[in-house]
CSV table of C-alpha atoms in Angstrom, one decimal:
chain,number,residue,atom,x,y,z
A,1,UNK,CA,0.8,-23.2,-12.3
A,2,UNK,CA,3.1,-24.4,-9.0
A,3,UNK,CA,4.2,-20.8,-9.0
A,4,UNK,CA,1.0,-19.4,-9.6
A,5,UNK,CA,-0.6,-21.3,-6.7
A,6,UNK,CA,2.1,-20.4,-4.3
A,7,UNK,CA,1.9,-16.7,-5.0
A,8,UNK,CA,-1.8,-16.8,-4.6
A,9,UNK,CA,-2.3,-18.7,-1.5
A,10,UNK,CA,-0.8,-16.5,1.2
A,11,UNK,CA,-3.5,-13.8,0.2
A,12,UNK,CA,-6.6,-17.0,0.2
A,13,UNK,CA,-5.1,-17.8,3.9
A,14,UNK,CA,-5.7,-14.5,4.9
A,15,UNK,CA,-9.4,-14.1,3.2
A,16,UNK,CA,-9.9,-17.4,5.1
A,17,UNK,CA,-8.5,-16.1,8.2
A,18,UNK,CA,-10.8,-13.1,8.1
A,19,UNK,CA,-13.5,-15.4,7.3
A,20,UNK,CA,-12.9,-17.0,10.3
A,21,UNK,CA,-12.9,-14.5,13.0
A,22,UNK,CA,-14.9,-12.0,12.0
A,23,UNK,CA,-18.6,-14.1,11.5
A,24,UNK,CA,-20.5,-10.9,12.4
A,25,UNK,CA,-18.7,-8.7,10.5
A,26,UNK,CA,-20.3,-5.4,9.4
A,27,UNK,CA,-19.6,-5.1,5.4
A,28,UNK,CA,-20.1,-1.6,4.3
A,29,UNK,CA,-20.4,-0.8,0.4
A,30,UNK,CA,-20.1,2.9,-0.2
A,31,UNK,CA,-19.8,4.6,-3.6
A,32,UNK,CA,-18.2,8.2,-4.1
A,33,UNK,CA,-18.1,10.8,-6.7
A,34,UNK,CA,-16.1,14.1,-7.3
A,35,UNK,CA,-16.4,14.7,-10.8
A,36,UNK,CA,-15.5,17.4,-12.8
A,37,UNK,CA,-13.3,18.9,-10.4
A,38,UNK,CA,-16.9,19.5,-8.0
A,39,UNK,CA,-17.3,18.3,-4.0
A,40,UNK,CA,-17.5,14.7,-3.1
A,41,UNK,CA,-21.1,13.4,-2.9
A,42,UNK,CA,-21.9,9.9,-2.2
A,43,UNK,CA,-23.3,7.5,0.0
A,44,UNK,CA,-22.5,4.1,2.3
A,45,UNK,CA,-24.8,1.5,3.3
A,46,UNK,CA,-23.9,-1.0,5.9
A,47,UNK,CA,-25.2,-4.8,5.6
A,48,UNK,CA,-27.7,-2.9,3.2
A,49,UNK,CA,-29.6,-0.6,5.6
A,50,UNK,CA,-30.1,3.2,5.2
A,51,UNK,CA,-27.1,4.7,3.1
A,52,UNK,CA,-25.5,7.5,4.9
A,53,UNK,CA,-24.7,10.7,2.5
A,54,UNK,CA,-20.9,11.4,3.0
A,55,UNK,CA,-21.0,14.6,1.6
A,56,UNK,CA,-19.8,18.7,2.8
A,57,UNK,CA,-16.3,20.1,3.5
A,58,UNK,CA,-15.3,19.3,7.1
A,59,UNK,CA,-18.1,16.8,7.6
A,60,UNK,CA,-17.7,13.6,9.8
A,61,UNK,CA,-19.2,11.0,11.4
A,62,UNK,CA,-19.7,7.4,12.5
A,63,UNK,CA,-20.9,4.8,10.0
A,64,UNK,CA,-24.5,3.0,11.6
A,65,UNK,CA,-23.6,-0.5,12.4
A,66,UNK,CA,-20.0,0.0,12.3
A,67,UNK,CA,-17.1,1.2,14.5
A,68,UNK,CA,-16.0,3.1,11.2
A,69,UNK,CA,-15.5,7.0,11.3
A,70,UNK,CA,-15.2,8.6,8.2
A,71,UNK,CA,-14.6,12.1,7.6
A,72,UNK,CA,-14.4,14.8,4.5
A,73,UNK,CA,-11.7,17.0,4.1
A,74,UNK,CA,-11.8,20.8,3.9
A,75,UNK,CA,-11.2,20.4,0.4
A,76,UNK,CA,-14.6,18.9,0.2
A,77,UNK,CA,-13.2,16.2,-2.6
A,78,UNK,CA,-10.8,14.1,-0.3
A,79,UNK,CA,-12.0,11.5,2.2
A,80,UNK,CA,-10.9,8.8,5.1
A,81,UNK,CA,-12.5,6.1,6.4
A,82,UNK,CA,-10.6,4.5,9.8
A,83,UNK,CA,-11.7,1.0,11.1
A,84,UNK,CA,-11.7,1.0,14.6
A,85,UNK,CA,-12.2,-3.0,14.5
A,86,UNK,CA,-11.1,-6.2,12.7
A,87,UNK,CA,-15.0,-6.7,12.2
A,88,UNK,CA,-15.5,-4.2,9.8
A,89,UNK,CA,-15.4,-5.4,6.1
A,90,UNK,CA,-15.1,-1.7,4.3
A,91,UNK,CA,-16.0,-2.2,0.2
A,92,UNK,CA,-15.8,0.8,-2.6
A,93,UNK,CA,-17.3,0.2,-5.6
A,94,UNK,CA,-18.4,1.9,-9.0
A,95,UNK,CA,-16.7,5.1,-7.8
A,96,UNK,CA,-15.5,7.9,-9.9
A,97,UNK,CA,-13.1,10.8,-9.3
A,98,UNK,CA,-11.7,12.8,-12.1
A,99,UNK,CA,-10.2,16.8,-13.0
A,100,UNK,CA,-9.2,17.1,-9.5
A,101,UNK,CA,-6.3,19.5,-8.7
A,102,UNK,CA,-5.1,20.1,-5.5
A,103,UNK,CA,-1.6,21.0,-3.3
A,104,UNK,CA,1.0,19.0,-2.1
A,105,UNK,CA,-0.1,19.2,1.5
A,106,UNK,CA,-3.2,18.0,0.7
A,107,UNK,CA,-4.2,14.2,2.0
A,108,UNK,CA,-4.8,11.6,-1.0
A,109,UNK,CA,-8.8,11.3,-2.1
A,110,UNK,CA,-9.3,8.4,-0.8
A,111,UNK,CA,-7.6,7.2,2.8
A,112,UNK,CA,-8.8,4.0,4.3
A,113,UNK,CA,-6.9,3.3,7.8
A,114,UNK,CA,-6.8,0.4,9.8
A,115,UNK,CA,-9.6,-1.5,8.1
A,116,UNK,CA,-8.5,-5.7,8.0
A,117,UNK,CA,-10.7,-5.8,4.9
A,118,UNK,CA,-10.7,-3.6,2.5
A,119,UNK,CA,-11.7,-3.4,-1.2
A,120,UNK,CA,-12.0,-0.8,-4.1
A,121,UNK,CA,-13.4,-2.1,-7.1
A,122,UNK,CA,-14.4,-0.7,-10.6
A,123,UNK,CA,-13.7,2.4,-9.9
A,124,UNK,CA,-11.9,5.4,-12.0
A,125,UNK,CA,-9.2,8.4,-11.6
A,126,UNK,CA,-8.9,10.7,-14.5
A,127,UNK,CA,-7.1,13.3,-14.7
A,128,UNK,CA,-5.4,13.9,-10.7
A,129,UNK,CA,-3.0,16.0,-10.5
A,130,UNK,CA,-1.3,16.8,-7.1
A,131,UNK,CA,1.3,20.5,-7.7
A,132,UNK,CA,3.5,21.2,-5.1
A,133,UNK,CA,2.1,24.6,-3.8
A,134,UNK,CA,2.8,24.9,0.0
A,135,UNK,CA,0.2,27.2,1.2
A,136,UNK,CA,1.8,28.8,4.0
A,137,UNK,CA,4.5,26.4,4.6
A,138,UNK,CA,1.8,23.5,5.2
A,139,UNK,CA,3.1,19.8,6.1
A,140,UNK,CA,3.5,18.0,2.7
A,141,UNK,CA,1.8,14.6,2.0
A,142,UNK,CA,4.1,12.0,1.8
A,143,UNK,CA,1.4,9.9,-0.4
A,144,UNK,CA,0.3,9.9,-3.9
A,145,UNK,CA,-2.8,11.6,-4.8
A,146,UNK,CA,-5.5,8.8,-5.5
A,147,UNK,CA,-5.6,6.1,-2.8
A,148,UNK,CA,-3.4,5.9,0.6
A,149,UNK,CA,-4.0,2.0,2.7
A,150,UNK,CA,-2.5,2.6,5.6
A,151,UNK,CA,-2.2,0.0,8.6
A,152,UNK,CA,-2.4,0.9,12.6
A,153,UNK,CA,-1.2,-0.9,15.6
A,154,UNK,CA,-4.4,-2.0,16.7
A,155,UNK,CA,-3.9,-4.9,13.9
A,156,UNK,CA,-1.6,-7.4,14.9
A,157,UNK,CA,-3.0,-10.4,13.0
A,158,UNK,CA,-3.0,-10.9,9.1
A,159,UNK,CA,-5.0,-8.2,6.9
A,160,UNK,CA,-5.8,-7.4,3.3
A,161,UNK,CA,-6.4,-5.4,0.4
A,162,UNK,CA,-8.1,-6.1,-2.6
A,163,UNK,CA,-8.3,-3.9,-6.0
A,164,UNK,CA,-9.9,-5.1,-8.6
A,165,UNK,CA,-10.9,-3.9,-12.2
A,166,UNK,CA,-9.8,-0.2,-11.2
A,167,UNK,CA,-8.6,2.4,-13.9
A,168,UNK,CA,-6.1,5.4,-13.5
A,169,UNK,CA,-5.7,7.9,-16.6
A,170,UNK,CA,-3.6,10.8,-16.5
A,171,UNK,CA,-2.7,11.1,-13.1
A,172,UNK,CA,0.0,13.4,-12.4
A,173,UNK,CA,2.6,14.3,-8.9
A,174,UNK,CA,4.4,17.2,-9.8
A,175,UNK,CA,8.3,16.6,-8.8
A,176,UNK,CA,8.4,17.8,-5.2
A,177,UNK,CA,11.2,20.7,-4.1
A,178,UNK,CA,10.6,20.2,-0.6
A,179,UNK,CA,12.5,17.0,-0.1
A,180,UNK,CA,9.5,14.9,0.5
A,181,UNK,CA,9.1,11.9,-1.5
A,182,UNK,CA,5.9,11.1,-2.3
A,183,UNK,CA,4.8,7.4,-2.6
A,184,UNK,CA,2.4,5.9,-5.6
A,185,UNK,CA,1.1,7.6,-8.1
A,186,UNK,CA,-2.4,5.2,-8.1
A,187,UNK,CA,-1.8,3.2,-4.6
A,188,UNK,CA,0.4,4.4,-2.1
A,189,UNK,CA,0.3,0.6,0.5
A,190,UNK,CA,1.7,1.1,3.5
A,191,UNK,CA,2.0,-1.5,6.7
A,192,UNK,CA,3.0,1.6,8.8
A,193,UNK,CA,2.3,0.5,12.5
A,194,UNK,CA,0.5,-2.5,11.9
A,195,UNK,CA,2.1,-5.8,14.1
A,196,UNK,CA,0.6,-8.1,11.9
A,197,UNK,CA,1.1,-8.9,8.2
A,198,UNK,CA,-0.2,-6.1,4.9
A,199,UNK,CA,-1.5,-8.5,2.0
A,200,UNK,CA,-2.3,-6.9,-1.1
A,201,UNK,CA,-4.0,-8.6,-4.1
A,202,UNK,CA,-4.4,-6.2,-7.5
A,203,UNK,CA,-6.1,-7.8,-10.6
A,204,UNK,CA,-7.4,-6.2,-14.0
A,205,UNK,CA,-6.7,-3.1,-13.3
A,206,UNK,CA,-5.2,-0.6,-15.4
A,207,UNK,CA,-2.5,2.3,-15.1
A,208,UNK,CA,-1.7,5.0,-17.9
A,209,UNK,CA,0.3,8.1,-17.9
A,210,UNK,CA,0.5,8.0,-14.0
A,211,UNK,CA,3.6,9.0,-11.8
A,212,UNK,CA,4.9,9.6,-8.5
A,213,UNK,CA,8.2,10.3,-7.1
A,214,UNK,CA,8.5,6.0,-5.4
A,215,UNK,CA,6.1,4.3,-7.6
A,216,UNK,CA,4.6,5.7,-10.8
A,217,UNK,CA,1.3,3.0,-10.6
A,218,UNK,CA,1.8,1.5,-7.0
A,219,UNK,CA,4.4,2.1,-3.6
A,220,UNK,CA,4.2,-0.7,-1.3
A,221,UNK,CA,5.9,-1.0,1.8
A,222,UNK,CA,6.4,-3.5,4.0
A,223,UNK,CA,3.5,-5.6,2.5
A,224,UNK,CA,2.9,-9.0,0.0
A,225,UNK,CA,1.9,-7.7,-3.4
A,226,UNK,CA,0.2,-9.3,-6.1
A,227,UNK,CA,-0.4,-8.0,-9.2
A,228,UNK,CA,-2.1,-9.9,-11.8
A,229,UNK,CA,-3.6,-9.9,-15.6
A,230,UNK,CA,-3.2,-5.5,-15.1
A,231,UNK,CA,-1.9,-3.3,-17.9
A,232,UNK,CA,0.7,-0.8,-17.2
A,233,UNK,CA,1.6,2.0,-19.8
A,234,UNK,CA,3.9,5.4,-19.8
A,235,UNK,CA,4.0,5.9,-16.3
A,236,UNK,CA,6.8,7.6,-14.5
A,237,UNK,CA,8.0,8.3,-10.9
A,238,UNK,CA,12.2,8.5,-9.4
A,239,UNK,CA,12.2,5.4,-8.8
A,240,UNK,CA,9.8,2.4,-10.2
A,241,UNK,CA,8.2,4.0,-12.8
A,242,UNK,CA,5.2,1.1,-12.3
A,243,UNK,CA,6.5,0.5,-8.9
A,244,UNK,CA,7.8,0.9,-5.8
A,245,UNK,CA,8.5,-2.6,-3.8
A,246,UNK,CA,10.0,-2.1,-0.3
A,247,UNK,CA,10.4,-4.7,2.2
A,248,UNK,CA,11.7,-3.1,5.5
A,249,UNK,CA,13.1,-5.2,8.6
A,250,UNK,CA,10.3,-5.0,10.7
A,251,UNK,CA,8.7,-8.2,12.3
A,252,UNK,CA,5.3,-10.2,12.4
A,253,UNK,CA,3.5,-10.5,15.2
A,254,UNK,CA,2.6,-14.1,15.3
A,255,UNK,CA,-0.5,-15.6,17.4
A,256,UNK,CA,1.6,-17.4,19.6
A,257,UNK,CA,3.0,-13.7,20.5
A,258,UNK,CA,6.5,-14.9,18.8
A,259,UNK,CA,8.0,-12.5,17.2
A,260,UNK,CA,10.1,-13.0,13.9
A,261,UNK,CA,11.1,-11.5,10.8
A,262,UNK,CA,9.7,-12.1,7.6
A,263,UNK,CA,11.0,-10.7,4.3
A,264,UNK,CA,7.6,-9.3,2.1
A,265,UNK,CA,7.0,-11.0,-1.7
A,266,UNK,CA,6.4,-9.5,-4.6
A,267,UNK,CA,4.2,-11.8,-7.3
A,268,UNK,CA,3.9,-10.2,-11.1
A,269,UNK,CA,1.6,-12.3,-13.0
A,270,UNK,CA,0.3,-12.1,-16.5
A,271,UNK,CA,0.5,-8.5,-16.9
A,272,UNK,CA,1.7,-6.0,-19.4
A,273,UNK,CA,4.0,-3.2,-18.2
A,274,UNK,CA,5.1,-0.6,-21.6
A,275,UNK,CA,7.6,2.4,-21.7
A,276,UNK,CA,8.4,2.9,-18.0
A,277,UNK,CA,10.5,5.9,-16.9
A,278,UNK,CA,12.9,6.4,-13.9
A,279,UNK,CA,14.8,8.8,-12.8
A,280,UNK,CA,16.9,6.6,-11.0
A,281,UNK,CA,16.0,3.0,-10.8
A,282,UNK,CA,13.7,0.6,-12.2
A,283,UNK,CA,12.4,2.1,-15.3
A,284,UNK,CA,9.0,-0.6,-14.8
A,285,UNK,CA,10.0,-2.0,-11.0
A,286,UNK,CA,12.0,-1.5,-8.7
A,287,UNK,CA,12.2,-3.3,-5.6
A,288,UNK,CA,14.5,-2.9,-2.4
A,289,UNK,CA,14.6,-6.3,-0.4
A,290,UNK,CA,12.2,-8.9,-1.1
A,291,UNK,CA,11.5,-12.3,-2.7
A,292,UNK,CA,10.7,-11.3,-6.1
A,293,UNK,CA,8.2,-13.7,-8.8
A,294,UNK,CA,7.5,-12.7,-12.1
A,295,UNK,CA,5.4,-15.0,-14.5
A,296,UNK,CA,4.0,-14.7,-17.6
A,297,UNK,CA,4.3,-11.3,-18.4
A,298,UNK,CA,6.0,-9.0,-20.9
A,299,UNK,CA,8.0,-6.1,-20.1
A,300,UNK,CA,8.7,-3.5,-22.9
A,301,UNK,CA,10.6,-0.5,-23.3
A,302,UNK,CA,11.7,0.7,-20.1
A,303,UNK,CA,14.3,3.3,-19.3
A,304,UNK,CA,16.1,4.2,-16.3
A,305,UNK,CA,20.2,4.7,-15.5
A,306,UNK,CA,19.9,1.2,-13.2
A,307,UNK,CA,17.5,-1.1,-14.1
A,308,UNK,CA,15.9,-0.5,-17.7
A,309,UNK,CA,12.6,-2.6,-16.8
A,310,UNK,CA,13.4,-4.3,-13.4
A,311,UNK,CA,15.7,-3.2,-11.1
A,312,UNK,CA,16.6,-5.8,-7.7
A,313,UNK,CA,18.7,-3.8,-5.5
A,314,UNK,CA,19.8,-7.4,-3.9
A,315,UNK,CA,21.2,-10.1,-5.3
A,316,UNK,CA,18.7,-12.2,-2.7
A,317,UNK,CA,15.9,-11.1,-4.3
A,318,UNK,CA,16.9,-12.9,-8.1
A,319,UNK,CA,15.5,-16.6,-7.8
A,320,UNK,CA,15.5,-18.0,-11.3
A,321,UNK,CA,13.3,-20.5,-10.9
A,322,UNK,CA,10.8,-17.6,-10.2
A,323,UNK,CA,11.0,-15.5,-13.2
A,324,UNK,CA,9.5,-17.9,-15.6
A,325,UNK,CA,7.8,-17.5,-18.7
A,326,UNK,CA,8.0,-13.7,-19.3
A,327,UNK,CA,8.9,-11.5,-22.5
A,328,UNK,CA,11.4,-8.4,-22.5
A,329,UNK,CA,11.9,-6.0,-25.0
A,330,UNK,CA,13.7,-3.1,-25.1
A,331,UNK,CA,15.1,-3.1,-22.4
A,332,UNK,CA,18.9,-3.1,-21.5
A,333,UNK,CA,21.0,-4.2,-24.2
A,334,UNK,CA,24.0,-5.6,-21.8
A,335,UNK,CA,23.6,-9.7,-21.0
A,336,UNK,CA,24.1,-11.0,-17.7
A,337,UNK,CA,23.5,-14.7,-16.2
A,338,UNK,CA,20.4,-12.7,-14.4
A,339,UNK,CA,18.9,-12.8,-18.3
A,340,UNK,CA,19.3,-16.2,-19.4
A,341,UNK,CA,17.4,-18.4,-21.9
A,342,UNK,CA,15.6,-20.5,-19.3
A,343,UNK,CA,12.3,-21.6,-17.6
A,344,UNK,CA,10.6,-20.2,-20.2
A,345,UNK,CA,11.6,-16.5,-21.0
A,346,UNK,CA,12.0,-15.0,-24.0
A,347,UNK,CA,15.2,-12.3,-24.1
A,348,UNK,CA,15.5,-10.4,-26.4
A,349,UNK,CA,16.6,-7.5,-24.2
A,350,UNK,CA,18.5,-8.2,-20.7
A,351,UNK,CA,15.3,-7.3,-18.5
A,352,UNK,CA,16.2,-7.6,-14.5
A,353,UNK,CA,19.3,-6.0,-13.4
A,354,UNK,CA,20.6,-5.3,-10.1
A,355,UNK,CA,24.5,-4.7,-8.2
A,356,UNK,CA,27.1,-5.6,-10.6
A,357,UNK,CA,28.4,-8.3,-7.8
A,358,UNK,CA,25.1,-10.3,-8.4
A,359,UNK,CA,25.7,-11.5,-11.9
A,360,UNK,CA,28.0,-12.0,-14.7
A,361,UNK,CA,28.4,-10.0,-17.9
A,362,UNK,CA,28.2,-12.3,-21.0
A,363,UNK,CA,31.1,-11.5,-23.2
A,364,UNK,CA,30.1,-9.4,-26.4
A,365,UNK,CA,29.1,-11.7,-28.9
A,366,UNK,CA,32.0,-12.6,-31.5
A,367,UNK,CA,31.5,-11.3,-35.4
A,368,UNK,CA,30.2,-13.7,-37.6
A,369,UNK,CA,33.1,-15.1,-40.0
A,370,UNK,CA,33.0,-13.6,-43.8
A,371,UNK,CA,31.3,-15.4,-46.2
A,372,UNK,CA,33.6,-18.1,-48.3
A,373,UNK,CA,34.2,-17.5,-51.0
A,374,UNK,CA,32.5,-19.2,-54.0
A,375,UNK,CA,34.4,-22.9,-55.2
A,376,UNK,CA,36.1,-22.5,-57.8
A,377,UNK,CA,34.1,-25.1,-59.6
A,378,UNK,CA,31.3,-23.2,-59.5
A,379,UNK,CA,32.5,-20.0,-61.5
A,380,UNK,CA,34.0,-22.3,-64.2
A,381,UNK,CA,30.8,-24.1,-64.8
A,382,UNK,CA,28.2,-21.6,-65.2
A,383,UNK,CA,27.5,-20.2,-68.5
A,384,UNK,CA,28.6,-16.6,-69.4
């Protein structure tokens, strides 16, 4: 519960925070469609006036009420919405995309830039598929094909992003040739230029058969991610074949204007994450620099060459006093001190791995000692 608390609060602070400053902010609900693999239709409605029809290849505009500009791409089936102030509170709900195909140049269906509050909520993505035709040598994407958060440099102070009850089926990013690695099969989270902190907040959501090359399910970089009571199953990507954790050395911009480092956190709580593939690393997670919890979840079959279900690519990301209460099957079948019987975890499989200067092999189990032989007693006295 301690844990769970801790992991939780940074994100409250920031709903708080927003909360706080923002007491006339403009909360915008839209819901979008592109079904069937047909033009987007759909509509927003701001602090529930008029809705405005966001609708027609090329179309654009600026939402009433807001300083929000949203904008439909030639496509006609991708969108972005950019907050052009911290007072904007930007919702998607009850949306539905599904049989989309489109190239890898293409920008992600949904883009939502510099917006401090942001939410998508019981929504769906079936059957996505970004290929990697390069119409006449166009700039590939270097995000996944459902949902791209991306901050700005307008935001210096704290900011979030909430998913909740969302559902991705069969989404598919065809392995690039072009040398561009594409980032989150379901959510591709990205800080970018933003000054102040990314947090993130996923709950009852569900990924299956979803992939990517960084990120199968989810790529966050440079933000706090929390993902809790969601179901991962057979998703794939290079690297995190649920997902991609990156915490780069950038610095928060404080409101004191003191700038300081901060290394991002990564909270897995009371999910399910089942037969993971990577390429390379982290056949469920992988994460590259950052303080890592993991808490009452079970991890099952994953496969990669490093990092069969969790993969920590530094030993200062393994605190075991935060991996507590979880179950791994499956996964790698070499013991390490990283994969011990404590605080609550149930081994059966060694399920977080990392550099082999982190931890310490256990030596192969001895053979158990033949049976004894039977007393002597005994033979004599039984009847024949």
């Amino acid at each position: 519960m301690a844990n769970a608390m801790k992991c939780t609060l940074p994100v409250l602070v920031a709903l708080l925070a927003v909360a706080l400053v923002q007491p006339s902010a403009a909360e915008t609900v839209c819901m979008l469609s592109a079904v069937a693999g047909v033009a987007l239709t759909g509509t927003c409605s701001t602090n529930g006036g008029a809705p405005t029809s966001i609708t027609g290849a090329g179309s654009s505009g600026v939402l009433p009420g807001t300083s929000i500009t949203y904008s439909v791409n030639a496509n006609a089936r991708a969108s972005r919405f950019v907050c052009a102030s911290n007072n904007d509170v930007l919702t998607f709900k009850a949306s539905v995309w599904s049989d989309q195909t489109f190239n890898i140049c293409e920008p992600s269906l949904l883009e939502i830039v510099g917006c401090s509050g942001a939410t998508v909520a019981n929504s769906t993505f079936t059957g996505i598929t970004r290929n990697i035709a390069q119409p006449g040598g166009c700039a590939p994407s270097i995000y996944g094909p459902c949902i791209a958060v991306l901050g700005v440099q307008r935001q210096t102070g704290n900011w979030w992003f909430f998913s909740t009850s969302n559902t991705f089926t069969s989404v598919i990013t065809d392995l690039s040739t072009t040398g561009v690695t594409r980032r989150g099969g379901a959510f591709a989270l990205d800080r970018a230029q933003s000054g102040g902190k990314m947090n993130v907040l996923v709950v009852s959501s569900t990924f299956t058969s979803v992939s990517c090359d960084s990120g199968g399910g989810i790529s966050a970089t440079d933000a706090d991610l929390t993902v809790r009571n969601s179901t991962w199953t057979s998703n794939l990507a290079v690297n995190g074949g649920c997902i991609h954790f990156q915490s780069l050395q950038k610095k928060d911009f404080l409101l004191d204007g003191i700038l300081t480092s901060a290394i991002r956190k990564i909270s897995l709580e009371r999910s399910t994450f089942t037969t993971g593939t990577a390429n390379n690393q982290g056949g469920l997670v992988a994460v590259y620099r950052g303080n890592v919890s993991i808490s009452g979840s079970t991890f099952t079959q994953g496969e990669a060459p490093m990092g069969e279900c969790v993969w920590l690519n530094e030993c200062a990301s393994y605190t075991k006093d935060q991996i507590v209460g979880n179950t791994w099957t499956e996964c790698s079948t070499t013991f390490t001190t990283w994969c011990q019987g404590n605080y609550g975890n149930v081994w059966t499989s060694c399920g977080v791995e990392g550099p082999p200067e982190c931890s310490t092999q256990f030596p192969s189990p001895p053979s158990p000692p033949p049976s004894p032989p039977p007393a002597l007693g005994g033979i004599l006295g039984r009847k024949l």
